[in-house]
PDB file of C-alpha atoms in Angstrom:
ATOM      1  CA  UNK W   1     -24.582  11.641   4.452  1.00  0.00           C
ATOM      2  CA  UNK W   2     -22.770   9.606   1.819  1.00  0.00           C
ATOM      3  CA  UNK W   3     -24.915   8.010  -0.877  1.00  0.00           C
ATOM      4  CA  UNK W   4     -23.281   5.463  -3.212  1.00  0.00           C
ATOM      5  CA  UNK W   5     -24.584   4.054  -6.450  1.00  0.00           C
ATOM      6  CA  UNK W   6     -22.651   1.004  -7.666  1.00  0.00           C
ATOM      7  CA  UNK W   7     -22.322   0.316 -11.388  1.00  0.00           C
ATOM      8  CA  UNK W   8     -23.497   2.246 -14.408  1.00  0.00           C
ATOM      9  CA  UNK W   9     -25.406   5.411 -13.562  1.00  0.00           C
ATOM     10  CA  UNK W  10     -26.784   8.258 -15.666  1.00  0.00           C
ATOM     11  CA  UNK W  11     -25.550  11.838 -15.280  1.00  0.00           C
ATOM     12  CA  UNK W  12     -22.210  10.935 -13.690  1.00  0.00           C
ATOM     13  CA  UNK W  13     -19.081  12.953 -14.386  1.00  0.00           C
ATOM     14  CA  UNK W  14     -16.603  10.232 -15.326  1.00  0.00           C
ATOM     15  CA  UNK W  15     -13.682  12.251 -16.673  1.00  0.00           C
ATOM     16  CA  UNK W  16     -13.014  14.214 -13.510  1.00  0.00           C
ATOM     17  CA  UNK W  17      -9.642  15.501 -14.713  1.00  0.00           C
ATOM     18  CA  UNK W  18     -11.093  17.266 -17.748  1.00  0.00           C
ATOM     19  CA  UNK W  19     -14.036  18.546 -15.736  1.00  0.00           C
ATOM     20  CA  UNK W  20     -11.703  19.849 -12.987  1.00  0.00           C
ATOM     21  CA  UNK W  21      -9.477  21.623 -15.520  1.00  0.00           C
ATOM     22  CA  UNK W  22     -12.460  23.561 -16.826  1.00  0.00           C
ATOM     23  CA  UNK W  23     -14.330  24.448 -13.638  1.00  0.00           C
ATOM     24  CA  UNK W  24     -11.995  24.694 -10.630  1.00  0.00           C
ATOM     25  CA  UNK W  25     -11.572  28.073  -9.009  1.00  0.00           C
ATOM     26  CA  UNK W  26      -8.335  29.416  -7.542  1.00  0.00           C
ATOM     27  CA  UNK W  27      -9.804  29.857  -4.049  1.00  0.00           C
ATOM     28  CA  UNK W  28     -10.621  26.139  -3.889  1.00  0.00           C
ATOM     29  CA  UNK W  29      -6.903  25.360  -3.909  1.00  0.00           C
ATOM     30  CA  UNK W  30      -5.933  27.625  -1.006  1.00  0.00           C
ATOM     31  CA  UNK W  31      -8.763  26.465   1.273  1.00  0.00           C
ATOM     32  CA  UNK W  32      -7.350  24.783   4.403  1.00  0.00           C
ATOM     33  CA  UNK W  33      -9.406  21.594   3.887  1.00  0.00           C
ATOM     34  CA  UNK W  34      -8.133  21.311   0.294  1.00  0.00           C
ATOM     35  CA  UNK W  35      -4.555  21.871   1.446  1.00  0.00           C
ATOM     36  CA  UNK W  36      -4.925  19.021   3.956  1.00  0.00           C
ATOM     37  CA  UNK W  37      -6.248  16.669   1.271  1.00  0.00           C
ATOM     38  CA  UNK W  38      -3.446  17.581  -1.138  1.00  0.00           C
ATOM     39  CA  UNK W  39      -0.796  17.033   1.540  1.00  0.00           C
ATOM     40  CA  UNK W  40      -2.294  13.713   2.637  1.00  0.00           C
ATOM     41  CA  UNK W  41      -3.015  12.205  -0.785  1.00  0.00           C
ATOM     42  CA  UNK W  42      -0.318  13.707  -3.024  1.00  0.00           C
ATOM     43  CA  UNK W  43       2.241  14.576  -0.312  1.00  0.00           C
ATOM     44  CA  UNK W  44       2.387  18.029  -1.884  1.00  0.00           C
ATOM     45  CA  UNK W  45       2.265  21.513  -0.392  1.00  0.00           C
ATOM     46  CA  UNK W  46       0.134  24.333  -1.735  1.00  0.00           C
ATOM     47  CA  UNK W  47       2.296  27.439  -2.195  1.00  0.00           C
ATOM     48  CA  UNK W  48      -0.469  29.595  -3.670  1.00  0.00           C
ATOM     49  CA  UNK W  49      -3.569  29.165  -5.812  1.00  0.00           C
ATOM     50  CA  UNK W  50      -1.542  28.346  -8.928  1.00  0.00           C
ATOM     51  CA  UNK W  51       1.554  26.564  -7.581  1.00  0.00           C
ATOM     52  CA  UNK W  52       1.848  23.312  -5.673  1.00  0.00           C
ATOM     53  CA  UNK W  53       5.167  21.884  -4.553  1.00  0.00           C
ATOM     54  CA  UNK W  54       5.260  18.168  -5.354  1.00  0.00           C
ATOM     55  CA  UNK W  55       8.127  16.023  -4.022  1.00  0.00           C
ATOM     56  CA  UNK W  56       7.960  13.979  -7.239  1.00  0.00           C
ATOM     57  CA  UNK W  57       7.247  16.535  -9.972  1.00  0.00           C
ATOM     58  CA  UNK W  58       8.514  19.809  -8.484  1.00  0.00           C
ATOM     59  CA  UNK W  59       6.373  22.915  -8.904  1.00  0.00           C
ATOM     60  CA  UNK W  60       3.075  22.017 -10.557  1.00  0.00           C
ATOM     61  CA  UNK W  61      -0.244  23.633 -11.426  1.00  0.00           C
ATOM     62  CA  UNK W  62      -3.441  22.426  -9.730  1.00  0.00           C
ATOM     63  CA  UNK W  63      -4.406  20.658 -12.960  1.00  0.00           C
ATOM     64  CA  UNK W  64      -1.404  18.339 -12.462  1.00  0.00           C
ATOM     65  CA  UNK W  65      -2.643  17.001  -9.123  1.00  0.00           C
ATOM     66  CA  UNK W  66      -3.596  13.338  -8.943  1.00  0.00           C
ATOM     67  CA  UNK W  67      -6.992  12.292 -10.245  1.00  0.00           C
ATOM     68  CA  UNK W  68      -8.012  11.320  -6.721  1.00  0.00           C
ATOM     69  CA  UNK W  69      -7.334  14.740  -5.221  1.00  0.00           C
ATOM     70  CA  UNK W  70      -9.010  16.536  -8.112  1.00  0.00           C
ATOM     71  CA  UNK W  71     -12.098  14.358  -7.665  1.00  0.00           C
ATOM     72  CA  UNK W  72     -12.157  15.021  -3.902  1.00  0.00           C
ATOM     73  CA  UNK W  73     -11.918  18.773  -4.482  1.00  0.00           C
ATOM     74  CA  UNK W  74     -14.818  18.572  -6.928  1.00  0.00           C
ATOM     75  CA  UNK W  75     -16.884  16.543  -4.445  1.00  0.00           C
ATOM     76  CA  UNK W  76     -16.262  19.162  -1.783  1.00  0.00           C
ATOM     77  CA  UNK W  77     -17.098  22.179  -3.939  1.00  0.00           C
ATOM     78  CA  UNK W  78     -19.800  20.729  -6.178  1.00  0.00           C
ATOM     79  CA  UNK W  79     -21.579  18.177  -3.962  1.00  0.00           C
ATOM     80  CA  UNK W  80     -24.777  18.517  -5.995  1.00  0.00           C
ATOM     81  CA  UNK W  81     -23.044  16.743  -8.898  1.00  0.00           C
ATOM     82  CA  UNK W  82     -22.274  13.012  -9.008  1.00  0.00           C
ATOM     83  CA  UNK W  83     -18.639  12.103  -9.636  1.00  0.00           C
ATOM     84  CA  UNK W  84     -16.969   8.842 -10.541  1.00  0.00           C
ATOM     85  CA  UNK W  85     -15.231   8.025  -7.261  1.00  0.00           C
ATOM     86  CA  UNK W  86     -13.478   5.092  -8.904  1.00  0.00           C
ATOM     87  CA  UNK W  87     -11.016   7.761 -10.046  1.00  0.00           C
ATOM     88  CA  UNK W  88      -9.958   7.766  -6.384  1.00  0.00           C
ATOM     89  CA  UNK W  89      -7.821   5.221  -4.582  1.00  0.00           C
ATOM     90  CA  UNK W  90      -8.679   3.804  -1.175  1.00  0.00           C
ATOM     91  CA  UNK W  91      -6.515   6.541   0.359  1.00  0.00           C
ATOM     92  CA  UNK W  92      -9.301   8.963  -0.593  1.00  0.00           C
ATOM     93  CA  UNK W  93     -12.030   7.052   1.286  1.00  0.00           C
ATOM     94  CA  UNK W  94     -11.552   8.832   4.606  1.00  0.00           C
ATOM     95  CA  UNK W  95     -11.813  12.195   2.823  1.00  0.00           C
ATOM     96  CA  UNK W  96     -15.020  11.162   1.071  1.00  0.00           C
ATOM     97  CA  UNK W  97     -16.462  10.267   4.474  1.00  0.00           C
ATOM     98  CA  UNK W  98     -15.309  13.625   5.902  1.00  0.00           C
ATOM     99  CA  UNK W  99     -16.931  15.575   3.062  1.00  0.00           C
ATOM    100  CA  UNK W 100     -20.141  13.577   3.524  1.00  0.00           C
ATOM    101  CA  UNK W 101     -20.228  14.463   7.239  1.00  0.00           C
ATOM    102  CA  UNK W 102     -20.765  18.089   6.226  1.00  0.00           C
ATOM    103  CA  UNK W 103     -22.852  17.726   3.051  1.00  0.00           C
ATOM    104  CA  UNK W 104     -25.180  15.409   1.220  1.00  0.00           C
ATOM    105  CA  UNK W 105     -22.844  13.639  -1.197  1.00  0.00           C
ATOM    106  CA  UNK W 106     -23.697  11.120  -3.902  1.00  0.00           C
ATOM    107  CA  UNK W 107     -20.891   9.238  -5.635  1.00  0.00           C
ATOM    108  CA  UNK W 108     -20.694   6.525  -8.252  1.00  0.00           C
ATOM    109  CA  UNK W 109     -18.395   3.552  -7.723  1.00  0.00           C
ATOM    110  CA  UNK W 110     -17.389   0.767 -10.068  1.00  0.00           C
ATOM    111  CA  UNK W 111     -15.267  -1.046  -7.485  1.00  0.00           C
ATOM    112  CA  UNK W 112     -15.415  -1.830  -3.788  1.00  0.00           C
ATOM    113  CA  UNK W 113     -13.693   1.067  -2.056  1.00  0.00           C
ATOM    114  CA  UNK W 114     -12.199   0.277   1.351  1.00  0.00           C
ATOM    115  CA  UNK W 115     -13.751   2.688   3.849  1.00  0.00           C
ATOM    116  CA  UNK W 116     -11.665   1.221   6.669  1.00  0.00           C
ATOM    117  CA  UNK W 117     -12.245  -0.752   9.826  1.00  0.00           C
ATOM    118  CA  UNK W 118     -14.262   1.918  11.630  1.00  0.00           C
ATOM    119  CA  UNK W 119     -17.948   2.622  11.560  1.00  0.00           C
ATOM    120  CA  UNK W 120     -19.671   4.947   9.104  1.00  0.00           C
ATOM    121  CA  UNK W 121     -23.087   5.612   7.674  1.00  0.00           C
ATOM    122  CA  UNK W 122     -23.491   4.997   3.950  1.00  0.00           C
ATOM    123  CA  UNK W 123     -26.740   4.839   2.005  1.00  0.00           C
ATOM    124  CA  UNK W 124     -26.549   2.355  -0.871  1.00  0.00           C
ATOM    125  CA  UNK W 125     -28.798   3.793  -3.568  1.00  0.00           C
ATOM    126  CA  UNK W 126     -29.055   0.495  -5.483  1.00  0.00           C
ATOM    127  CA  UNK W 127     -30.996  -1.128  -2.609  1.00  0.00           C
ATOM    128  CA  UNK W 128     -31.956   1.720  -0.285  1.00  0.00           C
ATOM    129  CA  UNK W 129     -30.035   0.055   2.553  1.00  0.00           C
ATOM    130  CA  UNK W 130     -27.929   1.905   5.118  1.00  0.00           C
ATOM    131  CA  UNK W 131     -24.638   0.231   6.045  1.00  0.00           C
ATOM    132  CA  UNK W 132     -22.311   0.984   8.944  1.00  0.00           C
ATOM    133  CA  UNK W 133     -19.136  -0.992   8.241  1.00  0.00           C
ATOM    134  CA  UNK W 134     -17.298  -2.870   5.512  1.00  0.00           C
ATOM    135  CA  UNK W 135     -18.783  -6.212   6.603  1.00  0.00           C
ATOM    136  CA  UNK W 136     -22.246  -4.853   5.763  1.00  0.00           C
ATOM    137  CA  UNK W 137     -21.128  -2.962   2.641  1.00  0.00           C
ATOM    138  CA  UNK W 138     -19.174  -5.657   0.765  1.00  0.00           C
ATOM    139  CA  UNK W 139     -21.999  -8.167   0.114  1.00  0.00           C
ATOM    140  CA  UNK W 140     -24.261  -5.428  -1.268  1.00  0.00           C
ATOM    141  CA  UNK W 141     -21.588  -3.734  -3.386  1.00  0.00           C
ATOM    142  CA  UNK W 142     -20.500  -7.116  -4.728  1.00  0.00           C
ATOM    143  CA  UNK W 143     -23.914  -7.610  -6.313  1.00  0.00           C
ATOM    144  CA  UNK W 144     -23.484  -4.583  -8.562  1.00  0.00           C
ATOM    145  CA  UNK W 145     -19.852  -4.570  -9.644  1.00  0.00           C
TER     146      UNK W 145
END
């Protein structure tokens, strides 16, 4: 399940790029789920654990991926930690929901992320409420950001 805390929160990893650079493992990059996220978000193809083919930047290292993809990878591999999901754009929302289908995931947001028109299950930690769509989520999130 996805748990969201809106606003300032203790023990959150805010600088996900620096954290990623220092903790990621090569096998994270070649995992099929990671490859899908990288292709979808950055439109880039993983060639091996150290080289990604970007249509914009050419051959890059994993540390040069977008902040959104790096944050998603961290969420997937270190779900026990809380990451600043405001480093992610709305194009990452569906991936956050996918990760949270498989694991308990808590994120911190400082903006209203668009989780789409479909239904979902999100636990808002600020209030304890469970929401199932954006119509339910927006009024609660708006109180805290």
